[in-house]
CSV table of C-alpha atoms in Angstrom, one decimal:
chain,number,residue,atom,x,y,z
H,1,MET,CA,92.5,71.4,142.0
H,2,SER,CA,93.8,69.9,145.5
H,3,SER,CA,95.8,72.3,147.1
H,4,ALA,CA,99.9,71.2,147.2
H,5,ALA,CA,101.0,69.2,150.0
H,6,PRO,CA,103.3,71.2,152.2
H,7,PHE,CA,107.3,70.5,150.2
H,8,LEU,CA,109.6,68.7,151.6
H,9,PRO,CA,113.5,69.9,151.6
H,10,PRO,CA,115.3,66.9,149.8
H,11,SER,CA,117.3,64.6,152.0
H,12,THR,CA,121.1,64.6,152.3
H,13,GLN,CA,121.1,60.9,153.2
H,14,GLY,CA,121.2,58.2,150.0
H,15,ARG,CA,123.7,59.9,148.2
H,16,SER,CA,125.5,58.7,145.4
H,17,THR,CA,128.7,60.6,144.4
H,18,LEU,CA,130.7,59.1,141.2
H,19,THR,CA,133.5,60.8,139.5
H,20,ARG,CA,134.4,58.0,137.0
H,21,ARG,CA,133.0,59.5,133.3
H,22,ARG,CA,131.2,56.9,131.0
H,23,ALA,CA,130.0,57.8,127.2
H,24,LEU,CA,126.4,57.6,126.6
H,25,GLY,CA,127.0,56.5,122.8
H,26,ALA,CA,124.9,55.8,120.5
H,27,LEU,CA,121.6,55.0,122.9
H,28,LEU,CA,121.9,59.6,124.0
H,29,ALA,CA,121.9,60.0,120.1
H,30,LEU,CA,118.8,58.2,118.9
H,31,PRO,CA,117.0,60.3,116.6
H,32,ALA,CA,113.9,61.7,118.1
H,33,VAL,CA,110.4,61.2,117.1
H,34,GLY,CA,108.2,64.2,114.9
H,35,LEU,CA,105.5,65.1,117.3
H,36,LEU,CA,102.1,64.3,116.7
H,37,THR,CA,99.6,66.3,116.0
H,38,ALA,CA,96.3,66.6,118.1
H,39,CYS,CA,93.9,69.4,118.5
H,40,GLY,CA,94.8,71.8,121.5
H,41,GLY,CA,95.2,75.7,122.7
H,42,SER,CA,96.7,77.1,125.4
H,43,ALA,CA,98.3,75.4,128.5
H,44,THR,CA,97.1,78.4,130.7
H,45,ALA,CA,94.5,81.3,129.8
H,46,GLY,CA,96.6,83.6,127.3
H,47,ALA,CA,99.5,81.5,127.6
H,48,THR,CA,100.6,79.5,124.8
H,49,GLN,CA,102.0,75.7,125.9
H,50,ALA,CA,106.0,75.7,125.3
H,51,THR,CA,107.2,73.6,121.8
H,52,GLN,CA,110.0,71.4,122.7
H,53,PRO,CA,113.6,71.3,122.7
H,54,SER,CA,115.3,71.3,119.4
H,55,ALA,CA,118.7,70.8,120.7
H,56,PRO,CA,120.5,67.6,120.4
H,57,LEU,CA,121.0,65.4,124.1
H,58,ALA,CA,124.7,65.5,124.2
H,59,THR,CA,126.9,62.1,124.1
H,60,SER,CA,128.0,62.2,127.5
H,61,VAL,CA,127.9,63.6,131.6
H,62,PRO,CA,130.0,66.9,131.3
H,63,ALA,CA,132.1,66.5,134.5
H,64,GLY,CA,131.3,68.5,137.9
H,65,THR,CA,126.9,68.2,136.6
H,66,SER,CA,124.6,67.0,138.8
H,67,ILE,CA,120.6,66.1,139.6
H,68,THR,CA,118.1,65.9,142.2
H,69,VAL,CA,116.1,62.7,142.1
H,70,GLY,CA,112.7,62.1,143.5
H,71,ASP,CA,112.2,58.8,142.8
H,72,PRO,CA,112.5,56.9,146.2
H,73,SER,CA,111.3,53.3,144.8
H,74,VAL,CA,113.4,53.3,141.9
H,75,LYS,CA,116.6,54.9,143.9
H,76,VAL,CA,116.3,51.6,146.8
H,77,ALA,CA,116.2,49.0,143.4
H,78,LEU,CA,119.4,50.9,142.6
H,79,GLU,CA,121.2,50.2,145.7
H,80,LEU,CA,119.6,46.1,145.7
H,81,SER,CA,121.1,45.8,142.3
H,82,GLY,CA,124.5,47.2,142.2
H,83,LEU,CA,123.1,49.8,139.0
H,84,ILE,CA,123.7,53.1,141.3
H,85,LYS,CA,127.3,52.6,140.4
H,86,GLU,CA,126.8,53.6,136.2
H,87,LEU,CA,126.1,56.8,137.4
H,88,ASP,CA,129.0,58.2,137.0
H,89,PHE,CA,128.4,61.8,137.5
H,90,ASN,CA,126.6,63.3,141.2
H,91,VAL,CA,123.0,62.1,142.2
H,92,GLU,CA,121.2,63.2,145.2
H,93,PHE,CA,117.3,61.3,145.6
H,94,ALA,CA,115.3,63.3,147.5
H,95,ASN,CA,112.1,61.5,149.4
H,96,ILE,CA,109.6,62.8,147.3
H,97,SER,CA,107.6,61.5,145.6
H,98,GLY,CA,103.8,62.2,144.0
H,99,GLY,CA,102.3,65.3,141.9
H,100,PRO,CA,101.3,67.4,144.5
H,101,GLN,CA,105.0,67.4,146.1
H,102,THR,CA,107.2,66.8,142.6
H,103,THR,CA,105.2,70.4,141.5
H,104,GLU,CA,106.3,72.1,145.2
H,105,ALA,CA,110.1,71.2,144.1
H,106,PHE,CA,110.3,72.1,140.9
H,107,ARG,CA,109.0,75.8,141.4
H,108,ALA,CA,111.5,75.4,144.4
H,109,ASN,CA,113.9,74.7,141.9
H,110,ALA,CA,114.7,71.7,144.2
H,111,LEU,CA,114.1,68.4,141.9
H,112,ASP,CA,115.2,67.9,138.5
H,113,VAL,CA,113.0,65.1,137.9
H,114,GLY,CA,110.4,63.5,139.7
H,115,SER,CA,108.0,59.9,139.3
H,116,VAL,CA,104.7,61.1,138.6
H,117,ALA,CA,101.2,58.7,137.3
H,118,ASP,CA,99.8,60.5,133.7
H,119,ILE,CA,98.0,63.7,135.8
H,120,PRO,CA,100.6,65.6,137.3
H,121,PRO,CA,102.3,66.7,134.3
H,122,ILE,CA,98.6,67.6,133.2
H,123,HIS,CA,97.7,69.8,135.6
H,124,ALA,CA,101.5,71.5,136.5
H,125,THR,CA,101.2,72.6,132.8
H,126,TRP,CA,97.7,74.4,133.7
H,127,THR,CA,99.0,75.8,136.3
H,128,GLY,CA,102.3,77.3,134.4
H,129,LEU,CA,103.9,74.9,135.3
H,130,ASP,CA,106.9,73.9,132.1
H,131,VAL,CA,107.5,70.5,132.1
H,132,ARG,CA,108.0,67.5,129.7
H,133,ILE,CA,107.9,63.8,130.5
H,134,ILE,CA,111.1,61.6,129.8
H,135,ALA,CA,110.4,58.2,130.6
H,136,SER,CA,107.0,56.2,130.4
H,137,VAL,CA,106.3,52.6,132.4
H,138,PHE,CA,102.7,50.5,131.7
H,139,ARG,CA,102.2,47.2,132.5
H,140,GLN,CA,101.4,44.4,130.3
H,141,ASP,CA,97.6,43.1,130.5
H,142,ALA,CA,96.9,46.3,131.7
H,143,VAL,CA,93.4,46.2,132.0
H,144,ASN,CA,93.6,42.9,134.0
H,145,HIS,CA,96.8,44.8,136.3
H,146,PRO,CA,94.6,47.8,137.6
H,147,LEU,CA,96.3,49.8,139.4
H,148,TYR,CA,93.4,50.9,141.0
H,149,GLU,CA,89.6,48.9,141.9
H,150,LEU,CA,86.5,50.6,143.1
H,151,GLY,CA,85.7,50.7,147.1
H,152,ILE,CA,83.1,50.0,147.4
H,153,ALA,CA,81.4,51.2,151.3
H,154,PRO,CA,79.2,48.7,153.3
H,155,GLY,CA,75.7,48.6,152.0
H,156,ALA,CA,76.1,51.1,148.9
H,157,GLY,CA,73.7,48.1,146.5
H,158,ILE,CA,76.5,49.5,144.2
H,159,SER,CA,77.5,46.1,141.6
H,160,SER,CA,77.4,48.1,138.9
H,161,LEU,CA,79.1,51.3,137.2
H,162,GLN,CA,75.9,52.4,136.0
H,163,GLU,CA,74.5,51.8,139.5
H,164,LEU,CA,77.2,54.9,140.8
H,165,ARG,CA,74.3,56.7,139.7
H,166,GLY,CA,73.0,58.7,142.7
H,167,LYS,CA,75.8,57.5,144.8
H,168,LYS,CA,78.5,59.3,146.9
H,169,VAL,CA,81.8,58.9,144.8
H,170,ALA,CA,85.4,60.0,146.3
H,171,TYR,CA,87.2,62.8,144.0
H,172,SER,CA,91.0,64.2,143.7
H,173,PRO,CA,90.3,66.0,140.4
H,174,GLY,CA,94.3,67.3,140.9
H,175,GLN,CA,95.2,63.1,141.0
H,176,ALA,CA,95.6,60.1,138.6
H,177,GLN,CA,92.3,58.8,140.6
H,178,GLY,CA,90.4,61.8,140.0
H,179,ALA,CA,90.5,61.7,136.7
H,180,LEU,CA,89.7,57.8,136.8
H,181,VAL,CA,86.8,58.5,138.3
H,182,LEU,CA,85.7,60.7,135.9
H,183,ARG,CA,86.5,58.0,133.7
H,184,ILE,CA,84.9,55.7,135.3
H,185,LEU,CA,81.3,57.9,135.1
H,186,GLU,CA,82.2,58.4,131.1
H,187,LYS,CA,82.4,54.4,130.7
H,188,ALA,CA,79.0,53.8,132.9
H,189,GLY,CA,77.3,56.3,130.4
H,190,LEU,CA,76.9,59.1,133.6
H,191,LYS,CA,77.7,63.1,134.1
H,192,GLN,CA,79.4,64.6,136.9
H,193,ALA,CA,76.2,65.7,138.0
H,194,ASP,CA,74.1,62.1,137.6
H,195,VAL,CA,76.6,61.3,141.5
H,196,LYS,CA,77.7,64.0,144.5
H,197,LEU,CA,81.3,64.3,144.1
H,198,VAL,CA,83.1,64.3,147.4
H,199,GLU,CA,86.0,66.2,147.4
H,200,LEU,CA,89.0,64.3,149.1
H,201,PRO,CA,92.9,64.5,149.2
H,202,SER,CA,93.8,60.4,147.9
H,203,THR,CA,96.5,60.3,150.7
H,204,GLY,CA,97.4,57.2,153.0
H,205,ASP,CA,93.6,55.3,153.8
H,206,THR,CA,91.8,58.2,154.0
H,207,TYR,CA,89.5,56.6,151.1
H,208,ALA,CA,89.1,53.7,153.0
H,209,THR,CA,88.4,55.5,156.0
H,210,ALA,CA,85.6,57.7,154.2
H,211,LEU,CA,84.2,54.1,152.1
H,212,SER,CA,83.8,52.6,155.9
H,213,SER,CA,82.6,55.8,158.2
H,214,LYS,CA,79.8,55.5,154.7
H,215,GLN,CA,81.2,59.2,153.8
H,216,VAL,CA,81.4,58.1,150.7
H,217,ASP,CA,79.4,55.2,149.0
H,218,ALA,CA,81.8,54.2,146.3
H,219,ALA,CA,86.2,55.9,146.4
H,220,PRO,CA,89.5,54.3,144.1
H,221,LEU,CA,91.4,52.3,146.3
H,222,GLY,CA,94.9,51.5,145.2
H,223,GLY,CA,97.6,49.3,146.1
H,224,VAL,CA,97.6,47.0,149.3
H,225,GLN,CA,94.8,49.3,150.2
H,226,ILE,CA,92.2,46.9,147.9
H,227,LYS,CA,93.6,44.0,149.7
H,228,ARG,CA,93.8,45.7,153.7
H,229,TYR,CA,90.0,46.6,153.0
H,230,LEU,CA,88.3,43.4,151.8
H,231,SER,CA,90.3,42.4,154.9
H,232,LYS,CA,88.4,44.9,157.0
H,233,TYR,CA,85.7,45.5,155.7
H,234,LYS,CA,83.9,42.4,153.6
H,235,ALA,CA,82.6,40.9,156.1
H,236,ASP,CA,80.0,43.9,156.5
H,237,GLY,CA,79.5,43.9,153.3
H,238,GLY,CA,82.6,46.4,151.9
H,239,SER,CA,83.7,45.2,148.6
H,240,THR,CA,85.2,46.2,145.3
H,241,LEU,CA,85.1,46.1,142.0
H,242,ARG,CA,86.2,46.3,138.7
H,243,HIS,CA,86.7,49.2,136.5
H,244,GLY,CA,88.1,47.5,133.0
H,245,LEU,CA,89.9,50.8,132.3
H,246,ARG,CA,93.9,51.1,132.0
H,247,ASP,CA,94.7,53.0,134.8
H,248,ASP,CA,98.7,51.9,134.5
H,249,PRO,CA,100.7,55.2,133.5
H,250,GLY,CA,104.3,56.3,135.0
H,251,HIS,CA,106.7,58.6,134.0
H,252,LEU,CA,109.6,60.3,134.3
H,253,TYR,CA,109.0,64.1,134.2
H,254,SER,CA,110.8,66.8,134.4
H,255,PRO,CA,110.7,70.5,133.9
H,256,ALA,CA,111.6,72.2,130.7
H,257,LYS,CA,113.8,74.2,132.0
H,258,VAL,CA,116.2,71.4,133.6
H,259,LEU,CA,115.6,69.3,130.0
H,260,ASP,CA,117.3,73.0,127.8
H,261,ASP,CA,120.2,72.8,130.2
H,262,PRO,CA,122.5,70.5,128.3
H,263,ALA,CA,124.3,69.1,131.0
H,264,LYS,CA,121.0,68.3,132.8
H,265,ALA,CA,119.6,66.9,130.2
H,266,ALA,CA,122.8,64.4,129.5
H,267,ALA,CA,122.6,63.3,133.3
H,268,LEU,CA,119.0,63.2,133.3
H,269,ALA,CA,119.3,61.3,130.4
H,270,ALA,CA,122.4,58.6,131.6
H,271,TYR,CA,119.5,58.1,134.6
H,272,VAL,CA,116.5,56.9,132.5
H,273,GLU,CA,118.4,54.5,130.7
H,274,VAL,CA,119.6,52.6,134.1
H,275,TRP,CA,115.6,53.6,134.9
H,276,GLY,CA,115.1,51.4,132.4
H,277,LYS,CA,117.6,48.5,133.6
H,278,ALA,CA,116.1,49.1,137.5
H,279,LYS,CA,112.4,48.0,136.0
H,280,ARG,CA,113.6,45.3,134.6
H,281,TRP,CA,115.8,43.7,137.7
H,282,ILE,CA,112.7,45.0,139.8
H,283,GLU,CA,110.6,41.6,137.6
H,284,ASP,CA,113.8,39.8,137.0
H,285,HIS,CA,114.2,39.2,140.9
H,286,PRO,CA,111.1,39.3,142.7
H,287,GLN,CA,111.8,38.1,145.2
H,288,GLU,CA,114.8,40.2,146.6
H,289,TRP,CA,112.6,43.1,145.2
H,290,LEU,CA,110.1,41.3,148.2
H,291,GLU,CA,112.4,41.6,151.3
H,292,GLY,CA,114.9,44.4,149.9
H,293,TYR,CA,111.8,47.4,149.3
H,294,TYR,CA,108.3,46.0,150.6
H,295,VAL,CA,109.7,44.5,153.8
H,296,LYS,CA,112.7,46.2,154.9
H,297,ASP,CA,112.8,49.9,152.7
H,298,GLN,CA,108.6,50.1,152.9
H,299,GLY,CA,108.1,47.7,156.1
H,300,LEU,CA,105.1,45.8,154.9
H,301,SER,CA,104.4,42.0,155.5
H,302,ARG,CA,105.8,39.8,153.4
H,303,GLU,CA,102.0,38.7,152.6
H,304,ASP,CA,100.8,42.3,151.3
H,305,GLY,CA,104.5,42.9,149.5
H,306,GLN,CA,103.6,39.3,147.1
H,307,TYR,CA,100.4,40.8,147.4
H,308,LEU,CA,101.8,44.0,145.8
H,309,ILE,CA,104.3,42.0,142.9
H,310,ASP,CA,101.6,39.7,141.4
H,311,ALA,CA,99.5,42.6,140.8
H,312,ALA,CA,101.7,44.5,139.0
H,313,GLY,CA,102.2,41.8,136.7
H,314,LYS,CA,104.9,42.2,133.5
H,315,ALA,CA,106.1,46.1,132.9
H,316,ASP,CA,105.7,47.3,129.2
H,317,LEU,CA,108.6,50.5,128.3
H,318,PRO,CA,107.9,50.7,124.9
H,319,LEU,CA,110.5,51.7,122.0
H,320,SER,CA,107.6,54.4,120.7
H,321,TRP,CA,105.3,57.3,122.7
H,322,THR,CA,102.9,57.1,119.7
H,323,GLU,CA,100.0,54.7,121.5
H,324,ALA,CA,100.7,56.1,124.5
H,325,ILE,CA,100.1,59.8,123.6
H,326,GLU,CA,97.1,59.2,121.4
H,327,ARG,CA,95.6,57.6,125.3
H,328,HIS,CA,97.4,60.7,127.1
H,329,GLN,CA,95.2,62.8,125.0
H,330,GLN,CA,91.8,61.2,125.3
H,331,THR,CA,92.1,61.7,129.6
H,332,ILE,CA,93.3,65.5,128.7
H,333,ASP,CA,90.3,66.1,126.8
H,334,LEU,CA,88.3,64.4,129.5
H,335,LEU,CA,89.9,67.1,131.8
H,336,ALA,CA,89.6,69.9,129.4
H,337,ARG,CA,85.9,69.2,129.0
H,338,GLU,CA,84.8,68.2,132.7
H,339,GLN,CA,87.2,70.5,135.0
H,340,LYS,CA,86.3,73.8,132.0
H,341,LYS,CA,90.7,73.5,131.7
H,342,PRO,CA,92.0,74.9,128.6
H,343,GLU,CA,93.2,72.4,125.7
H,344,LEU,CA,96.9,70.9,125.5
H,345,VAL,CA,98.1,68.9,123.2
H,346,ALA,CA,100.0,66.2,124.6
H,347,ALA,CA,102.3,64.5,121.8
H,348,ARG,CA,103.8,68.5,123.4
H,349,LEU,CA,104.2,67.2,127.2
H,350,TYR,CA,106.9,64.6,126.1
H,351,ASP,CA,110.5,65.4,125.3
H,352,THR,CA,110.9,62.8,122.4
H,353,ARG,CA,114.7,63.3,122.8
H,354,TYR,CA,114.1,60.2,125.5
H,355,GLU,CA,111.4,58.1,123.9
H,356,ALA,CA,113.8,54.8,123.5
H,357,ILE,CA,115.9,54.8,126.2
H,358,ALA,CA,114.8,53.6,128.8
H,359,GLY,CA,113.1,51.0,126.2
H,360,THR,CA,116.4,49.7,124.7
H,361,ALA,CA,117.5,49.9,128.8
H,362,PHE,CA,114.8,47.8,129.9
H,363,ALA,CA,114.2,45.3,126.8
H,364,ALA,CA,118.9,45.1,126.4
H,365,ALA,CA,118.6,44.3,130.3
H,366,GLY,CA,116.3,41.4,129.8
H,367,LYS,CA,118.1,39.6,126.6
H,368,ALA,CA,121.2,40.0,129.0
H,369,GLY,CA,120.3,38.3,131.9
H,370,ALA,CA,119.0,35.4,129.9
H,371,ALA,CA,122.0,35.1,128.5
């Protein structure tokens, strides 16, 4: 497992403090769906994977409740859309994202919820940190709207997944890109021993640089790195290869001890509701999102921002997590086998009290916008 990035203290900027109390009503009282059964064992050696909290969510957020959120992109969406006004309790946004930073912040008791892909909750559990997923977002037509493509180094001679045999492949075992590499090898009928895995952190342009310098022959590239890599190295023989797999999960997750606090659990439910609305606003306001987030906040060109909007396609916030949990279990089983880790029950990574909140809010916001 790759080492965690240094923890950065939460920013004191971007804090939203509002005092108006608002009932969350029936949305928070939605019944939890029963846990799926799956074959699994201990979360860590000698420790039993914890069970779900059973207390129902409160229907209002107690006065004085505060949460710290590591969700930088949605923070911008809430501000651009005005939805931030619906959070009638203290919310502090920390400039923290990605699994390593988020898990480190959880351990330091400096964060209540973070935004990640599907691998960080698994690895957090394997390292003894009890966490739960409270919201999920996917992509419609996910195979044709992948987050990642396999970057191929100039002269590597790889035009199919099977031709990875004997090649050097960038690998980050504690991150989504690392899990994707293992899934790609499985699809190609290859084992780890059939390739040379080169352990590198998938941060910034590390993978693109490793490809261009031929340190590796293949590496998963995400987002605008795909476009930039082809722009710089296609003339030299660099290319990308579609893997044909789903790689789209996005989650909000929290430490179990935070969710055991009734006040914070209610505040997180309110945040998940507004988060679902924000996801809909992003989809329905692409130009505002392009200018306000990609150009102004991230400093990208309009061309790069539009590329990312087009690549993402349409969002899917399901009302049921059944299929998502089944896919998550398949990923866990693969990682447990390939990385020699204990088995986990995927369903126990999800706090099903929150299951329908984001999807209901996403759907309702779409209907309201169409009215």
